[in-house]
Amino acid sequence: MEFWMIGALANTAITATYLAIALIIFRGIGAAGQWRANPLALATGCIFFTCSVSHGLRVAHLLLLLLGVEAEIGAATRQVFSAWHISAWDSLTAAMALWYFSQRRISALVRGAQIFEDVRVRQGEAFEIHDNVVQRLANAKMALDSGETQECLREVETTLAASRKIISDLMGDKRTGHVVRPGDLRRQSPAGRS
Amino acid sequence: MSESAYTVILADDMVPYRRLVRTVLEKSGSFRVVGEVGDGAEVIELTKAVKPDLVLLDLGMPEMDGLEVLSQISAASPATKVVILSGFSEECMAARGLSLGAVRYLEKGIHPKALVQELLAAMR
């Protein structure tokens, strides 16, 4: 087998794999409605798509030469692919593309933006609890340990009010419009047991 | 209060807690609070000016958080020791804080006596 044939096979594999990856990414973005919200996934999909077209054109030129169409370009392409290092490199690229495709985690790219958003929201909630509950309870304990009972009681009352507000906000989540329904407050075990 | 008491800057945005810690430290006779600040940027400036023996540093603060200012405190006053006193659990944040130059990590909720003992141990 000549080197240009190896190059043609490698480029065919690259074209098909890159196209499949691009389609998976675009389908995921569409299903999640993230065309604007996830530019990283969109750009990644576009890169795979344009590279797929680029490698596909090389294959097309080689094939058209066999049919006698666009013979000059086809001959030049074949000459390029006759250099062993170009075909070898394309073969390596094809192997990498197939390896990437086999990971079957491409959809994670699409979930990425949502995951980052979820983490950001969760960290915000953690900070709110830290600042309004943990810090105040620590303050109450320090006051109690220092014998400042009034300060301790005041801080416990403030913490109680802050905790209620946080829980109310989380239960009737303003972001998602979630409304608490009968059964939502059913617990796995009695309160106070951890 | 002894003249040889260690000088301390308290950096915490929660004023009532700062006040209680100040009382505890000064009552111990081993520490003298030379400044209180409520945000990360202020602690760097005050450390440069005062060069205290110790900075007792909260992590969650406005402007700059405790982790951001740790290395800058060392640059501002290399001899100053930093002990983190935070509401975040030790498990969650200690390794990060110690890697950035703090000598000890204490969780808020610590008993006042234990706080003084830990700070004295940190200064030795």
mmCIF file of C-alpha atoms in Angstrom:
data_model
loop_
_atom_site.group_PDB
_atom_site.id
_atom_site.type_symbol
_atom_site.label_atom_id
_atom_site.label_comp_id
_atom_site.label_asym_id
_atom_site.label_seq_id
_atom_site.Cartn_x
_atom_site.Cartn_y
_atom_site.Cartn_z
ATOM 1 C CA MET A 1 0.000 0.000 0.000
ATOM 2 C CA GLU A 2 1.378 3.416 -0.928
ATOM 3 C CA PHE A 3 1.681 6.239 1.550
ATOM 4 C CA TRP A 4 -1.013 8.368 -0.125
ATOM 5 C CA MET A 5 -3.484 5.485 0.309
ATOM 6 C CA ILE A 6 -2.666 5.343 4.008
ATOM 7 C CA GLY A 7 -3.175 9.122 4.115
ATOM 8 C CA ALA A 8 -6.526 8.794 2.348
ATOM 9 C CA LEU A 9 -7.724 6.144 4.797
ATOM 10 C CA ALA A 10 -6.532 8.170 7.780
ATOM 11 C CA ASN A 11 -8.248 11.305 6.511
ATOM 12 C CA THR A 12 -11.461 9.376 5.885
ATOM 13 C CA ALA A 13 -11.400 8.167 9.485
ATOM 14 C CA ILE A 14 -10.637 11.668 10.761
ATOM 15 C CA THR A 15 -13.454 13.177 8.672
ATOM 16 C CA ALA A 16 -16.037 10.682 9.891
ATOM 17 C CA THR A 17 -14.958 10.820 13.532
ATOM 18 C CA TYR A 18 -14.708 14.618 13.724
ATOM 19 C CA LEU A 19 -18.090 14.950 12.027
ATOM 20 C CA ALA A 20 -19.652 12.501 14.497
ATOM 21 C CA ILE A 21 -18.132 14.358 17.452
ATOM 22 C CA ALA A 22 -19.354 17.713 16.102
ATOM 23 C CA LEU A 23 -22.871 16.343 15.603
ATOM 24 C CA ILE A 24 -22.964 14.879 19.119
ATOM 25 C CA ILE A 25 -21.890 18.223 20.559
ATOM 26 C CA PHE A 26 -24.390 20.219 18.470
ATOM 27 C CA ARG A 27 -27.188 17.791 19.313
ATOM 28 C CA GLY A 28 -26.368 18.111 23.026
ATOM 29 C CA ILE A 29 -26.283 21.901 22.859
ATOM 30 C CA GLY A 30 -29.620 21.926 21.050
ATOM 31 C CA ALA A 31 -31.253 19.511 23.500
ATOM 32 C CA ALA A 32 -30.057 21.594 26.458
ATOM 33 C CA GLY A 33 -31.026 24.861 24.778
ATOM 34 C CA GLN A 34 -27.505 26.182 25.350
ATOM 35 C CA TRP A 35 -26.715 27.745 21.971
ATOM 36 C CA ARG A 36 -25.965 31.065 23.653
ATOM 37 C CA ALA A 37 -25.238 29.911 27.189
ATOM 38 C CA ASN A 38 -22.396 27.524 26.352
ATOM 39 C CA PRO A 39 -19.963 29.193 23.925
ATOM 40 C CA LEU A 40 -17.175 26.762 24.889
ATOM 41 C CA ALA A 41 -19.131 23.736 23.696
ATOM 42 C CA LEU A 42 -20.336 25.605 20.616
ATOM 43 C CA ALA A 43 -16.787 26.651 19.674
ATOM 44 C CA THR A 44 -15.531 23.106 20.270
ATOM 45 C CA GLY A 45 -18.268 21.721 18.036
ATOM 46 C CA CYS A 46 -17.419 24.266 15.339
ATOM 47 C CA ILE A 47 -13.715 23.351 15.486
ATOM 48 C CA PHE A 48 -14.498 19.661 15.033
ATOM 49 C CA PHE A 49 -16.918 20.458 12.202
ATOM 50 C CA THR A 50 -14.526 22.713 10.250
ATOM 51 C CA CYS A 51 -11.645 20.260 10.712
ATOM 52 C CA SER A 52 -13.912 17.493 9.509
ATOM 53 C CA VAL A 53 -14.678 19.466 6.338
ATOM 54 C CA SER A 54 -10.986 20.251 5.830
ATOM 55 C CA HIS A 55 -9.917 16.600 6.087
ATOM 56 C CA GLY A 56 -12.925 15.577 3.986
ATOM 57 C CA LEU A 57 -11.821 17.882 1.155
ATOM 58 C CA ARG A 58 -8.452 16.145 1.033
ATOM 59 C CA VAL A 59 -10.183 12.797 0.692
ATOM 60 C CA ALA A 60 -12.520 14.243 -1.971
ATOM 61 C CA HIS A 61 -9.573 15.530 -3.998
ATOM 62 C CA LEU A 62 -7.921 12.121 -3.901
ATOM 63 C CA LEU A 63 -11.134 10.415 -4.955
ATOM 64 C CA LEU A 64 -11.876 12.913 -7.728
ATOM 65 C CA LEU A 65 -8.459 12.183 -9.192
ATOM 66 C CA LEU A 66 -9.511 8.558 -9.608
ATOM 67 C CA LEU A 67 -12.587 9.797 -11.496
ATOM 68 C CA GLY A 68 -10.504 12.162 -13.601
ATOM 69 C CA VAL A 69 -12.155 15.266 -12.165
ATOM 70 C CA GLU A 70 -10.087 18.185 -10.814
ATOM 71 C CA ALA A 71 -7.054 16.134 -11.810
ATOM 72 C CA GLU A 72 -4.457 18.817 -11.103
ATOM 73 C CA ILE A 73 -5.511 19.387 -7.525
ATOM 74 C CA GLY A 74 -5.905 15.659 -7.028
ATOM 75 C CA ALA A 75 -2.414 14.976 -8.329
ATOM 76 C CA ALA A 76 -0.949 17.644 -6.070
ATOM 77 C CA THR A 77 -2.810 16.214 -3.076
ATOM 78 C CA ARG A 78 -1.583 12.714 -3.863
ATOM 79 C CA GLN A 79 1.966 14.065 -4.089
ATOM 80 C CA VAL A 80 1.636 15.673 -0.684
ATOM 81 C CA PHE A 81 0.324 12.454 0.829
ATOM 82 C CA SER A 82 3.162 10.498 -0.751
ATOM 83 C CA ALA A 83 5.440 12.020 1.887
ATOM 84 C CA TRP A 84 5.511 9.372 4.594
ATOM 85 C CA HIS A 85 5.559 11.793 7.519
ATOM 86 C CA ILE A 86 2.299 13.480 6.445
ATOM 87 C CA SER A 87 0.466 10.169 6.153
ATOM 88 C CA ALA A 88 2.007 8.976 9.415
ATOM 89 C CA TRP A 89 0.925 12.122 11.207
ATOM 90 C CA ASP A 90 -2.612 11.875 9.815
ATOM 91 C CA SER A 91 -2.726 8.248 10.934
ATOM 92 C CA LEU A 92 -1.778 9.343 14.425
ATOM 93 C CA THR A 93 -4.440 12.079 14.279
ATOM 94 C CA ALA A 94 -7.028 9.469 13.232
ATOM 95 C CA ALA A 95 -6.031 7.269 16.158
ATOM 96 C CA MET A 96 -6.365 10.224 18.561
ATOM 97 C CA ALA A 97 -9.764 11.126 17.090
ATOM 98 C CA LEU A 98 -11.049 7.580 17.525
ATOM 99 C CA TRP A 99 -9.644 7.435 21.051
ATOM 100 C CA TYR A 100 -11.400 10.706 21.927
ATOM 101 C CA PHE A 101 -14.624 9.440 20.390
ATOM 102 C CA SER A 102 -14.361 6.167 22.330
ATOM 103 C CA GLN A 103 -14.306 8.054 25.629
ATOM 104 C CA ARG A 104 -18.041 8.676 25.163
ATOM 105 C CA ARG A 105 -17.880 11.669 27.450
ATOM 106 C CA ILE A 106 -18.342 14.275 24.790
ATOM 107 C CA SER A 107 -21.696 15.234 26.223
ATOM 108 C CA ALA A 108 -19.856 16.462 29.334
ATOM 109 C CA LEU A 109 -18.824 19.448 27.234
ATOM 110 C CA VAL A 110 -22.457 20.351 26.878
ATOM 111 C CA ARG A 111 -23.199 19.848 30.530
ATOM 112 C CA GLY A 112 -20.149 21.916 31.433
ATOM 113 C CA ALA A 113 -21.757 25.345 31.492
ATOM 114 C CA GLN A 114 -24.671 24.103 33.578
ATOM 115 C CA ILE A 115 -22.311 22.332 35.976
ATOM 116 C CA PHE A 116 -20.278 25.512 36.491
ATOM 117 C CA GLU A 117 -23.493 27.455 37.044
ATOM 118 C CA ASP A 118 -24.728 24.854 39.566
ATOM 119 C CA VAL A 119 -21.413 24.962 41.450
ATOM 120 C CA ARG A 120 -21.507 28.772 41.511
ATOM 121 C CA VAL A 121 -25.051 28.772 42.923
ATOM 122 C CA ARG A 122 -24.177 26.101 45.483
ATOM 123 C CA GLN A 123 -21.094 28.017 46.611
ATOM 124 C CA GLY A 124 -23.214 31.153 46.972
ATOM 125 C CA GLU A 125 -25.660 29.249 49.174
ATOM 126 C CA ALA A 126 -22.788 27.790 51.211
ATOM 127 C CA PHE A 127 -21.361 31.279 51.775
ATOM 128 C CA GLU A 128 -24.750 32.564 52.860
ATOM 129 C CA ILE A 129 -25.085 29.758 55.390
ATOM 130 C CA HIS A 130 -21.485 30.255 56.514
ATOM 131 C CA ASP A 131 -21.872 34.002 57.012
ATOM 132 C CA ASN A 132 -25.338 34.050 58.535
ATOM 133 C CA VAL A 133 -25.423 30.811 60.489
ATOM 134 C CA VAL A 134 -21.968 29.346 61.200
ATOM 135 C CA GLN A 135 -20.305 32.692 61.941
ATOM 136 C CA ARG A 136 -23.148 33.806 64.183
ATOM 137 C CA LEU A 137 -23.275 30.496 66.055
ATOM 138 C CA ALA A 138 -19.518 30.705 66.567
ATOM 139 C CA ASN A 139 -20.035 34.183 67.922
ATOM 140 C CA ALA A 140 -22.813 32.979 70.236
ATOM 141 C CA LYS A 141 -20.602 30.188 71.532
ATOM 142 C CA MET A 142 -17.697 32.549 72.117
ATOM 143 C CA ALA A 143 -20.034 34.884 74.003
ATOM 144 C CA LEU A 144 -21.380 32.017 76.121
ATOM 145 C CA ASP A 145 -17.871 30.707 76.830
ATOM 146 C CA SER A 146 -16.848 34.221 77.819
ATOM 147 C CA GLY A 147 -19.789 34.585 80.184
ATOM 148 C CA GLU A 148 -21.637 37.155 78.075
ATOM 149 C CA THR A 149 -25.046 35.526 78.235
ATOM 150 C CA GLN A 150 -27.049 38.443 76.825
ATOM 151 C CA GLU A 151 -24.794 38.712 73.791
ATOM 152 C CA CYS A 152 -25.119 34.950 73.322
ATOM 153 C CA LEU A 153 -28.924 35.034 73.452
ATOM 154 C CA ARG A 154 -29.079 37.969 71.059
ATOM 155 C CA GLU A 155 -26.853 36.156 68.588
ATOM 156 C CA VAL A 156 -28.862 32.920 68.850
ATOM 157 C CA GLU A 157 -32.070 34.818 68.081
ATOM 158 C CA THR A 158 -30.497 36.559 65.110
ATOM 159 C CA THR A 159 -29.124 33.246 63.846
ATOM 160 C CA LEU A 160 -32.518 31.618 64.210
ATOM 161 C CA ALA A 161 -34.128 34.340 62.112
ATOM 162 C CA ALA A 162 -31.362 34.157 59.500
ATOM 163 C CA SER A 163 -31.648 30.363 59.330
ATOM 164 C CA ARG A 164 -35.429 30.568 58.817
ATOM 165 C CA LYS A 165 -34.940 33.029 55.981
ATOM 166 C CA ILE A 166 -32.320 30.868 54.263
ATOM 167 C CA ILE A 167 -34.488 27.761 54.580
ATOM 168 C CA SER A 168 -37.550 29.647 53.299
ATOM 169 C CA ASP A 169 -35.585 30.898 50.304
ATOM 170 C CA LEU A 170 -34.265 27.413 49.545
ATOM 171 C CA MET A 171 -37.607 25.661 50.008
ATOM 172 C CA GLY A 172 -39.536 27.996 47.768
ATOM 173 C CA ASP A 173 -36.675 28.480 45.379
ATOM 174 C CA LYS A 174 -37.071 31.871 43.714
ATOM 175 C CA ARG A 175 -34.697 30.936 40.900
ATOM 176 C CA THR A 176 -36.645 27.902 39.752
ATOM 177 C CA GLY A 177 -40.108 28.995 40.862
ATOM 178 C CA HIS A 178 -40.454 25.741 42.816
ATOM 179 C CA VAL A 179 -43.546 25.643 45.006
ATOM 180 C CA VAL A 180 -43.634 23.370 48.055
ATOM 181 C CA ARG A 181 -46.318 20.699 47.638
ATOM 182 C CA PRO A 182 -47.934 18.251 50.084
ATOM 183 C CA GLY A 183 -45.416 15.474 50.785
ATOM 184 C CA ASP A 184 -42.340 17.601 50.100
ATOM 185 C CA LEU A 185 -41.797 18.073 53.840
ATOM 186 C CA ARG A 186 -41.850 14.354 54.610
ATOM 187 C CA ARG A 187 -38.597 13.455 56.389
ATOM 188 C CA GLN A 188 -36.441 10.345 56.251
ATOM 189 C CA SER A 189 -36.068 10.362 60.056
ATOM 190 C CA PRO A 190 -37.338 12.487 62.967
ATOM 191 C CA ALA A 191 -35.828 15.973 63.242
ATOM 192 C CA GLY A 192 -32.850 16.402 65.544
ATOM 193 C CA ARG A 193 -31.297 13.044 64.750
ATOM 194 C CA SER A 194 -28.191 13.303 62.651
ATOM 195 C CA MET B 1 -1.225 43.556 80.534
ATOM 196 C CA SER B 2 2.441 42.630 80.182
ATOM 197 C CA GLU B 3 4.648 44.819 77.983
ATOM 198 C CA SER B 4 6.129 41.637 76.625
ATOM 199 C CA ALA B 5 2.710 40.484 75.416
ATOM 200 C CA TYR B 6 2.543 39.471 71.778
ATOM 201 C CA THR B 7 1.089 42.139 69.512
ATOM 202 C CA VAL B 8 -1.894 41.017 67.446
ATOM 203 C CA ILE B 9 -3.991 42.313 64.578
ATOM 204 C CA LEU B 10 -7.503 40.905 64.384
ATOM 205 C CA ALA B 11 -8.826 40.590 60.836
ATOM 206 C CA ASP B 12 -12.480 39.625 60.758
ATOM 207 C CA ASP B 13 -15.471 41.306 59.158
ATOM 208 C CA MET B 14 -17.756 40.236 61.996
ATOM 209 C CA VAL B 15 -17.421 43.050 64.504
ATOM 210 C CA PRO B 16 -19.095 41.368 67.547
ATOM 211 C CA TYR B 17 -16.850 38.315 67.176
ATOM 212 C CA ARG B 18 -13.784 40.509 66.865
ATOM 213 C CA ARG B 19 -14.761 42.324 70.036
ATOM 214 C CA LEU B 20 -15.138 39.051 71.954
ATOM 215 C CA VAL B 21 -11.812 37.717 70.703
ATOM 216 C CA ARG B 22 -10.143 40.978 71.641
ATOM 217 C CA THR B 23 -11.512 40.685 75.183
ATOM 218 C CA VAL B 24 -10.395 37.060 75.476
ATOM 219 C CA LEU B 25 -6.877 37.779 74.225
ATOM 220 C CA GLU B 26 -6.360 40.856 76.333
ATOM 221 C CA LYS B 27 -7.735 39.170 79.451
ATOM 222 C CA SER B 28 -5.172 36.409 78.980
ATOM 223 C CA GLY B 29 -2.375 38.930 79.486
ATOM 224 C CA SER B 30 -0.324 37.225 76.806
ATOM 225 C CA PHE B 31 -1.572 39.250 73.841
ATOM 226 C CA ARG B 32 -2.050 42.929 73.089
ATOM 227 C CA VAL B 33 -4.439 43.769 70.246
ATOM 228 C CA VAL B 34 -2.849 46.581 68.245
ATOM 229 C CA GLY B 35 -5.379 46.757 65.460
ATOM 230 C CA GLU B 36 -8.683 45.476 64.129
ATOM 231 C CA VAL B 37 -9.699 45.355 60.486
ATOM 232 C CA GLY B 38 -12.742 44.130 58.626
ATOM 233 C CA ASP B 39 -11.387 43.365 55.166
ATOM 234 C CA GLY B 40 -8.416 41.782 53.474
ATOM 235 C CA ALA B 41 -6.978 44.929 51.919
ATOM 236 C CA GLU B 42 -6.876 46.705 55.260
ATOM 237 C CA VAL B 43 -5.011 43.892 56.971
ATOM 238 C CA ILE B 44 -2.107 44.183 54.524
ATOM 239 C CA GLU B 45 -1.816 47.928 55.064
ATOM 240 C CA LEU B 46 -2.020 47.650 58.834
ATOM 241 C CA THR B 47 0.486 44.787 58.937
ATOM 242 C CA LYS B 48 2.943 46.902 56.920
ATOM 243 C CA ALA B 49 2.522 49.771 59.344
ATOM 244 C CA VAL B 50 2.439 47.919 62.661
ATOM 245 C CA LYS B 51 4.447 44.738 61.958
ATOM 246 C CA PRO B 52 2.680 42.750 64.679
ATOM 247 C CA ASP B 53 3.838 39.448 66.100
ATOM 248 C CA LEU B 54 0.616 37.801 65.017
ATOM 249 C CA VAL B 55 -2.288 38.270 62.629
ATOM 250 C CA LEU B 56 -5.435 36.369 63.536
ATOM 251 C CA LEU B 57 -7.069 36.054 60.161
ATOM 252 C CA ASP B 58 -10.590 35.180 59.094
ATOM 253 C CA LEU B 59 -10.970 33.698 55.611
ATOM 254 C CA GLY B 60 -14.285 35.040 54.342
ATOM 255 C CA MET B 61 -13.908 38.816 54.130
ATOM 256 C CA PRO B 62 -14.819 41.626 51.722
ATOM 257 C CA GLU B 63 -12.385 43.189 49.207
ATOM 258 C CA MET B 64 -9.812 40.407 49.527
ATOM 259 C CA ASP B 65 -10.341 37.089 51.269
ATOM 260 C CA GLY B 66 -7.962 35.584 53.780
ATOM 261 C CA LEU B 67 -6.330 33.234 51.300
ATOM 262 C CA GLU B 68 -5.588 36.130 48.961
ATOM 263 C CA VAL B 69 -3.829 38.182 51.616
ATOM 264 C CA LEU B 70 -1.754 35.414 53.244
ATOM 265 C CA SER B 71 1.286 35.697 50.986
ATOM 266 C CA GLN B 72 1.108 39.489 51.026
ATOM 267 C CA ILE B 73 1.184 39.537 54.815
ATOM 268 C CA SER B 74 4.432 37.538 54.699
ATOM 269 C CA ALA B 75 5.851 40.036 52.205
ATOM 270 C CA ALA B 76 4.727 43.009 54.291
ATOM 271 C CA SER B 77 6.155 41.669 57.532
ATOM 272 C CA PRO B 78 8.158 38.425 57.267
ATOM 273 C CA ALA B 79 8.412 37.962 61.040
ATOM 274 C CA THR B 80 4.650 38.150 61.546
ATOM 275 C CA LYS B 81 2.942 34.834 62.111
ATOM 276 C CA VAL B 82 -0.529 34.241 60.760
ATOM 277 C CA VAL B 83 -3.107 32.026 62.422
ATOM 278 C CA ILE B 84 -6.359 31.440 60.577
ATOM 279 C CA LEU B 85 -9.529 31.552 62.669
ATOM 280 C CA SER B 86 -12.377 30.651 60.373
ATOM 281 C CA GLY B 87 -15.941 29.402 60.306
ATOM 282 C CA PHE B 88 -14.988 27.015 57.508
ATOM 283 C CA SER B 89 -14.083 23.525 58.676
ATOM 284 C CA GLU B 90 -10.456 22.571 59.048
ATOM 285 C CA GLU B 91 -11.022 19.705 56.663
ATOM 286 C CA CYS B 92 -12.282 22.118 54.035
ATOM 287 C CA MET B 93 -9.678 24.884 54.162
ATOM 288 C CA ALA B 94 -6.733 24.133 56.465
ATOM 289 C CA ALA B 95 -4.405 22.570 53.911
ATOM 290 C CA ARG B 96 -4.841 25.518 51.551
ATOM 291 C CA GLY B 97 -4.280 28.071 54.293
ATOM 292 C CA LEU B 98 -1.212 26.342 55.721
ATOM 293 C CA SER B 99 0.295 25.939 52.262
ATOM 294 C CA LEU B 100 -0.010 29.690 51.764
ATOM 295 C CA GLY B 101 1.917 30.532 54.904
ATOM 296 C CA ALA B 102 -0.382 30.307 57.928
ATOM 297 C CA VAL B 103 1.184 28.560 60.930
ATOM 298 C CA ARG B 104 -2.059 27.213 62.360
ATOM 299 C CA TYR B 105 -5.700 26.738 61.433
ATOM 300 C CA LEU B 106 -8.392 27.125 64.082
ATOM 301 C CA GLU B 107 -12.120 26.733 63.668
ATOM 302 C CA LYS B 108 -14.471 29.325 65.076
ATOM 303 C CA GLY B 109 -16.323 27.770 67.954
ATOM 304 C CA ILE B 110 -13.077 27.065 69.750
ATOM 305 C CA HIS B 111 -13.230 27.661 73.513
ATOM 306 C CA PRO B 112 -11.576 30.937 74.579
ATOM 307 C CA LYS B 113 -9.021 29.132 76.757
ATOM 308 C CA ALA B 114 -8.121 26.770 73.952
ATOM 309 C CA LEU B 115 -7.810 29.743 71.608
ATOM 310 C CA VAL B 116 -5.258 31.393 73.869
ATOM 311 C CA GLN B 117 -3.350 28.136 74.303
ATOM 312 C CA GLU B 118 -3.274 27.494 70.570
ATOM 313 C CA LEU B 119 -2.066 31.015 69.851
ATOM 314 C CA LEU B 120 0.660 30.763 72.475
ATOM 315 C CA ALA B 121 1.755 27.453 70.980
ATOM 316 C CA ALA B 122 1.824 29.062 67.546
ATOM 317 C CA MET B 123 4.078 31.852 68.803
ATOM 318 C CA ARG B 124 6.666 29.508 70.315
#
